PDB file of C-alpha atoms in Angstrom:
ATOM      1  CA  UNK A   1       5.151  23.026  -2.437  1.00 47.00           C
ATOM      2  CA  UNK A   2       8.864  22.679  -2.679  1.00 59.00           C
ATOM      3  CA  UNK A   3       8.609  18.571  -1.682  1.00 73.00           C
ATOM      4  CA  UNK A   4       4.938  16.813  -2.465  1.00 77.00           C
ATOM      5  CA  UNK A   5       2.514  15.434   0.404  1.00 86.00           C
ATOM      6  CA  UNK A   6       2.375  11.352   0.068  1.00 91.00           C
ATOM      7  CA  UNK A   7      -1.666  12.581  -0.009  1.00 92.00           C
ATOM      8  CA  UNK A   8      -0.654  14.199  -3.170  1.00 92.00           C
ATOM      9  CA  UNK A   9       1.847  11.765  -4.900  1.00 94.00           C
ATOM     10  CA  UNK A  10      -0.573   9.195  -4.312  1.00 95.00           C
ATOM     11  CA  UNK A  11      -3.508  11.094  -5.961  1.00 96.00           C
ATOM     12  CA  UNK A  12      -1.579  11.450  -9.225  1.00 96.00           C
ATOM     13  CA  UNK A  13      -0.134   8.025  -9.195  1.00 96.00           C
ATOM     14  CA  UNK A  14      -4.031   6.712  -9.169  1.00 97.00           C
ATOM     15  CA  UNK A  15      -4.884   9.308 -11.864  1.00 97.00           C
ATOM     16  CA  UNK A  16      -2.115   8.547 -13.966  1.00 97.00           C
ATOM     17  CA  UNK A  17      -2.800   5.198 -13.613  1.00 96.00           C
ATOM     18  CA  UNK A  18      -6.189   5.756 -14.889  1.00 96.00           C
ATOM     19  CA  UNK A  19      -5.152   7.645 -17.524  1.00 96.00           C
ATOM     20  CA  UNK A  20      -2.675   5.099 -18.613  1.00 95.00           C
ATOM     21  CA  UNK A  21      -5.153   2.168 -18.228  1.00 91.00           C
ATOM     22  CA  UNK A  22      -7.807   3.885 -19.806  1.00 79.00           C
ATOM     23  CA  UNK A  23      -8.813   1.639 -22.243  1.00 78.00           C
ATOM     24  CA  UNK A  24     -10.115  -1.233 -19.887  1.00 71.00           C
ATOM     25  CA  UNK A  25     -12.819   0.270 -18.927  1.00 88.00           C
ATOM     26  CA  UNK A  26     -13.575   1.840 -14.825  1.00 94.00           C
ATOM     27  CA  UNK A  27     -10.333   1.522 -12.739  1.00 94.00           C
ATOM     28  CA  UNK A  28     -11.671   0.385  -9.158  1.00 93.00           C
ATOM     29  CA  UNK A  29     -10.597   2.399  -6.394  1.00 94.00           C
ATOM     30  CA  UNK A  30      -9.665  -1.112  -4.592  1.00 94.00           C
ATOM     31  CA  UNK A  31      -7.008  -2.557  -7.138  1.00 93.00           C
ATOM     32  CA  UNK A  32      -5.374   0.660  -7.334  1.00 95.00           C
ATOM     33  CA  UNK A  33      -5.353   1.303  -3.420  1.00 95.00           C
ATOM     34  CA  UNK A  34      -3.760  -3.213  -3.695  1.00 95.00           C
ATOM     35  CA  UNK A  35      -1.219  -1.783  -6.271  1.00 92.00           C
ATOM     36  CA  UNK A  36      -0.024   1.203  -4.204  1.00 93.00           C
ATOM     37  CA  UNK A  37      -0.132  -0.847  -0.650  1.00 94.00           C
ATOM     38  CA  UNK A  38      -2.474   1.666   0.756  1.00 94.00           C
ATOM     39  CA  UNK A  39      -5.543   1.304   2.632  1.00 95.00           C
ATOM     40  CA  UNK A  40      -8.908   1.263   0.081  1.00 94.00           C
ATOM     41  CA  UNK A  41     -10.218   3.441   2.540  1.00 95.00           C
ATOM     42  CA  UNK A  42      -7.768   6.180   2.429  1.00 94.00           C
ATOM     43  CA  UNK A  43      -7.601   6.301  -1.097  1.00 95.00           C
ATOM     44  CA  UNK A  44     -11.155   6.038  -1.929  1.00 95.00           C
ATOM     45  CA  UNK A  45     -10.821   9.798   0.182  1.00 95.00           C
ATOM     46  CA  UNK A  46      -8.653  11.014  -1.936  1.00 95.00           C
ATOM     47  CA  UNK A  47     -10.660   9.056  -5.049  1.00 97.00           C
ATOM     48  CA  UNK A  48     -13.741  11.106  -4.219  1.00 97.00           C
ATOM     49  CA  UNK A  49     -12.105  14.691  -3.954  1.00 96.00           C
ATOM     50  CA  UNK A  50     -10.709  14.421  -7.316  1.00 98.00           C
ATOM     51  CA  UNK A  51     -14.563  13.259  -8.456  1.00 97.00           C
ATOM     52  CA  UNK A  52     -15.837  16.410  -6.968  1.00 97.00           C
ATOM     53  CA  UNK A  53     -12.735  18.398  -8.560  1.00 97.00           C
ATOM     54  CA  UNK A  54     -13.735  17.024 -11.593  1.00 97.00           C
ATOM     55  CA  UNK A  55     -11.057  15.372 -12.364  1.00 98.00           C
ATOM     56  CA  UNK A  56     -12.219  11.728 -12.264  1.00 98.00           C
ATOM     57  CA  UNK A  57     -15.615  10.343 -13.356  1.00 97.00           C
ATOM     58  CA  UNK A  58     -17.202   7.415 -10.604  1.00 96.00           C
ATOM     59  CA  UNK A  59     -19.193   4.621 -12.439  1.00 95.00           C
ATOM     60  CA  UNK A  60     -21.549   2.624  -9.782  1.00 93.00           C
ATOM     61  CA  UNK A  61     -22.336  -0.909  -9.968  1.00 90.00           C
ATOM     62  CA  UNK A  62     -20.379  -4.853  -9.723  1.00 88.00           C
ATOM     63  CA  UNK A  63     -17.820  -3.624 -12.850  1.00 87.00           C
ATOM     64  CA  UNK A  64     -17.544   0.517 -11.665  1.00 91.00           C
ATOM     65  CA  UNK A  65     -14.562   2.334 -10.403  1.00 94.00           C
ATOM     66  CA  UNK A  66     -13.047   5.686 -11.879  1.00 97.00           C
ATOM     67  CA  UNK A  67     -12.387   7.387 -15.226  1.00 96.00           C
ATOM     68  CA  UNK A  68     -10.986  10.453 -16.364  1.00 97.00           C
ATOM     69  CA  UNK A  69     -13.524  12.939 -16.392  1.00 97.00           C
ATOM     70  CA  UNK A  70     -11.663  14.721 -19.204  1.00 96.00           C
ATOM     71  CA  UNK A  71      -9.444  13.998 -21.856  1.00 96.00           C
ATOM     72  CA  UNK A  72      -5.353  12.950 -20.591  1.00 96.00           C
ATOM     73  CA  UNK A  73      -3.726  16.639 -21.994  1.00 97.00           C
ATOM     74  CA  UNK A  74      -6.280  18.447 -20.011  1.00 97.00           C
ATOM     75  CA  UNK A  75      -5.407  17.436 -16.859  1.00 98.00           C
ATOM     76  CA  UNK A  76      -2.324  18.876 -15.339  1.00 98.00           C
ATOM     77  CA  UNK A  77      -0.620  17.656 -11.973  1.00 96.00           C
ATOM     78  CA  UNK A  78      -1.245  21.460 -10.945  1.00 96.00           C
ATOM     79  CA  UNK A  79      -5.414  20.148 -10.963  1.00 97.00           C
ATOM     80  CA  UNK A  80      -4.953  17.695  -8.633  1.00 96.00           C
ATOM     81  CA  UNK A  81      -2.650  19.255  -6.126  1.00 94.00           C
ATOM     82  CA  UNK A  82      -5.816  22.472  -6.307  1.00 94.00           C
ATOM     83  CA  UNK A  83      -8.374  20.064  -5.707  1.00 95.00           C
ATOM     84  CA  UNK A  84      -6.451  18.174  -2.834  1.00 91.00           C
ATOM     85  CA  UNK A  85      -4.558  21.507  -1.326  1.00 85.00           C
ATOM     86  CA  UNK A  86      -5.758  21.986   2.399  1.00 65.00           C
ATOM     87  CA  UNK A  87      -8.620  24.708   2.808  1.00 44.00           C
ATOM     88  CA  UNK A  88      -5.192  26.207   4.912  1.00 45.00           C
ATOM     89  CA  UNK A  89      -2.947  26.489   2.331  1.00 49.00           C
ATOM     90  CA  UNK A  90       0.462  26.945   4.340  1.00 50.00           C
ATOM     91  CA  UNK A  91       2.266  27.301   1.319  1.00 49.00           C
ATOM     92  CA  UNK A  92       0.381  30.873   0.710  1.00 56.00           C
ATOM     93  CA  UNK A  93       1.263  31.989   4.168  1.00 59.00           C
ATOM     94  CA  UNK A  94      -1.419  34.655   4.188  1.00 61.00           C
ATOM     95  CA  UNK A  95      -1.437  36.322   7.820  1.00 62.00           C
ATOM     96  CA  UNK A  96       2.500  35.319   8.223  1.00 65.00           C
ATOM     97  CA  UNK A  97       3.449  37.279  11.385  1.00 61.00           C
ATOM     98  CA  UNK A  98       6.789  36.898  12.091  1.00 76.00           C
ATOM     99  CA  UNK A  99       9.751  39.078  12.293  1.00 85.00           C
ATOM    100  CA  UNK A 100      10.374  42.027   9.955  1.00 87.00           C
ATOM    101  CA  UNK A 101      13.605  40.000   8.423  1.00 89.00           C
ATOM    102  CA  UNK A 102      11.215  36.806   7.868  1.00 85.00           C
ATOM    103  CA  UNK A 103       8.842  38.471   6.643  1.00 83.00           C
ATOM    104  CA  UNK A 104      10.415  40.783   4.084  1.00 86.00           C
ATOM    105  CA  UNK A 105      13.500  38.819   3.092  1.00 89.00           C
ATOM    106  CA  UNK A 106      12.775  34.901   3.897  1.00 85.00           C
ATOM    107  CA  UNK A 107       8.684  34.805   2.894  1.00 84.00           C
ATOM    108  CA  UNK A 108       9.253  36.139  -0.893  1.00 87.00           C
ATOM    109  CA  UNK A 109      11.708  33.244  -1.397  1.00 89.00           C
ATOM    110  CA  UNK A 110       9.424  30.786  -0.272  1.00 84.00           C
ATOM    111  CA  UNK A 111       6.777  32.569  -2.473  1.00 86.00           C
ATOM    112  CA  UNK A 112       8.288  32.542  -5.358  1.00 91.00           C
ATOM    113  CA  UNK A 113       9.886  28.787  -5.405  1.00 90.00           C
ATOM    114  CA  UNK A 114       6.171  28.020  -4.596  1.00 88.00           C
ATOM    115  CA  UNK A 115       5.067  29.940  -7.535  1.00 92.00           C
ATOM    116  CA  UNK A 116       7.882  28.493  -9.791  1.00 95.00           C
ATOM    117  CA  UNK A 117       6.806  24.966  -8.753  1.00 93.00           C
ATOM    118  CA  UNK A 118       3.010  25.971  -9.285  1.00 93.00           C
ATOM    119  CA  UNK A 119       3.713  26.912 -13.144  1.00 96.00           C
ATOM    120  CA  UNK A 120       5.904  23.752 -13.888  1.00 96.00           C
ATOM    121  CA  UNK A 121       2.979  21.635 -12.869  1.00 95.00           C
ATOM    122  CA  UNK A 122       0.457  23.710 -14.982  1.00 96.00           C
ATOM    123  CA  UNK A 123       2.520  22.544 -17.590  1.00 97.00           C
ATOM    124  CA  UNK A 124       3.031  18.708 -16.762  1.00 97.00           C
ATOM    125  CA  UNK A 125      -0.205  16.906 -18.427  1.00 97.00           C
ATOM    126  CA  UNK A 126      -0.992  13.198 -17.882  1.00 97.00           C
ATOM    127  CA  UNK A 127      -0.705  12.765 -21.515  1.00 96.00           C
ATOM    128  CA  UNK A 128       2.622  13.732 -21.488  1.00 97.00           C
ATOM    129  CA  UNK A 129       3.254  11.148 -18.035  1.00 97.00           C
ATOM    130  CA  UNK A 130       1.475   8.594 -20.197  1.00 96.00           C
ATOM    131  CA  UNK A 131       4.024   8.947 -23.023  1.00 96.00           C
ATOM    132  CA  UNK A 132       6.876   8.659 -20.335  1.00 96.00           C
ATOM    133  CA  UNK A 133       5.526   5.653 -19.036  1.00 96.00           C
ATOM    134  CA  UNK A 134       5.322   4.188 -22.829  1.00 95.00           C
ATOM    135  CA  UNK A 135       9.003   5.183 -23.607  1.00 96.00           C
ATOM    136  CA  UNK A 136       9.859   3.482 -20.083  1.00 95.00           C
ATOM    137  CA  UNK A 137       8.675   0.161 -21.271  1.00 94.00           C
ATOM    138  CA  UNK A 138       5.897   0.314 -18.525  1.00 93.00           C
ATOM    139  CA  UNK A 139       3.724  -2.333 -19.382  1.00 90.00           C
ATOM    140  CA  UNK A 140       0.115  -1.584 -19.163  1.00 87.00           C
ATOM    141  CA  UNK A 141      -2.361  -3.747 -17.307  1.00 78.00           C
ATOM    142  CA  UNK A 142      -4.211  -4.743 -20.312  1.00 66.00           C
ATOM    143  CA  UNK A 143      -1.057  -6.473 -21.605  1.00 67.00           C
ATOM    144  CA  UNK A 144       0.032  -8.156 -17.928  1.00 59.00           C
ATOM    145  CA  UNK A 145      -3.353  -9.482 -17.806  1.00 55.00           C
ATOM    146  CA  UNK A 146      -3.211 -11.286 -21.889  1.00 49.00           C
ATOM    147  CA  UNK A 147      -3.095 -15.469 -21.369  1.00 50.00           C
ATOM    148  CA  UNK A 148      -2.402 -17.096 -24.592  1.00 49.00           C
ATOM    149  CA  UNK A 149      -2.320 -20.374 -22.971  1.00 52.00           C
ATOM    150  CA  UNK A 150      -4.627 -23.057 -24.985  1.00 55.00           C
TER     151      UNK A 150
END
């Protein structure tokens, strides 16, 4: 997992957007797909893996969309990539059968920078992401959507 899948960094972008929008209520699949100029199709994919991963919560009805299924610091980026990983995981590279000199010199180093990467993103929580995004001045869609106008 040395660079991430688009599959994957849009997955955490829409959780993390979740997460940071929290407050408003279900975040539907459609304005996040509109925000990230993706299809609502191929998101709503993606949406529905990380509802069965439980990492997302799907409300039904005219005001539904997603919620976090659990609470911000208990969700780590390392969740979503395991729930959206391939059922081949190439990055394991189980069954590798190359040459002797691949195979013992070249497949541990690929190993263990995938292994490296795995326990940095066991460590990176959306709560954390959230309080980046604060710091950054990111505003929130609660406060882009306030009209004061009389």
């Amino acid at each position: 997992m040395m660079t991430p899948s688009k599959k994957l960094f849009y997955a955490v972008e829409a959780v993390l957007y979740i997460a940071y929008n929290g407050g408003l209520g279900p975040i539907s699949g459609r304005d996040i797909a509109l925000r990230q100029g993706l299809p609502a199709r191929y998101l709503e994919q993606l949406m529905q893996k990380l509802v069965r991963g439980g990492i997302l919560r799907g409300v039904r009805g005219p005001h539904g969309g997603y919620l976090l299924a659990r609470e911000r610091r208990r969700i780590t980026i390392a969740d979503v990539y395991d729930i959206l990983k391939e059922d081949k995981d190439d990055q394991d590279m189980q069954g590798y059968a190359g040459t002797k000199l691949g195979g013992t010199v070249v497949l541990p180093v690929w190993q263990t920078a995938h292994k490296q990467t795995m326990e940095y993103l066991k460590q990176v929580n959306l709560a954390e992401l959230c309080d980046q995004a604060i710091s950054k001045n990111i505003r929130k869609e609660s406060e882009e959507k306030m009209d004061f106008a009389i």
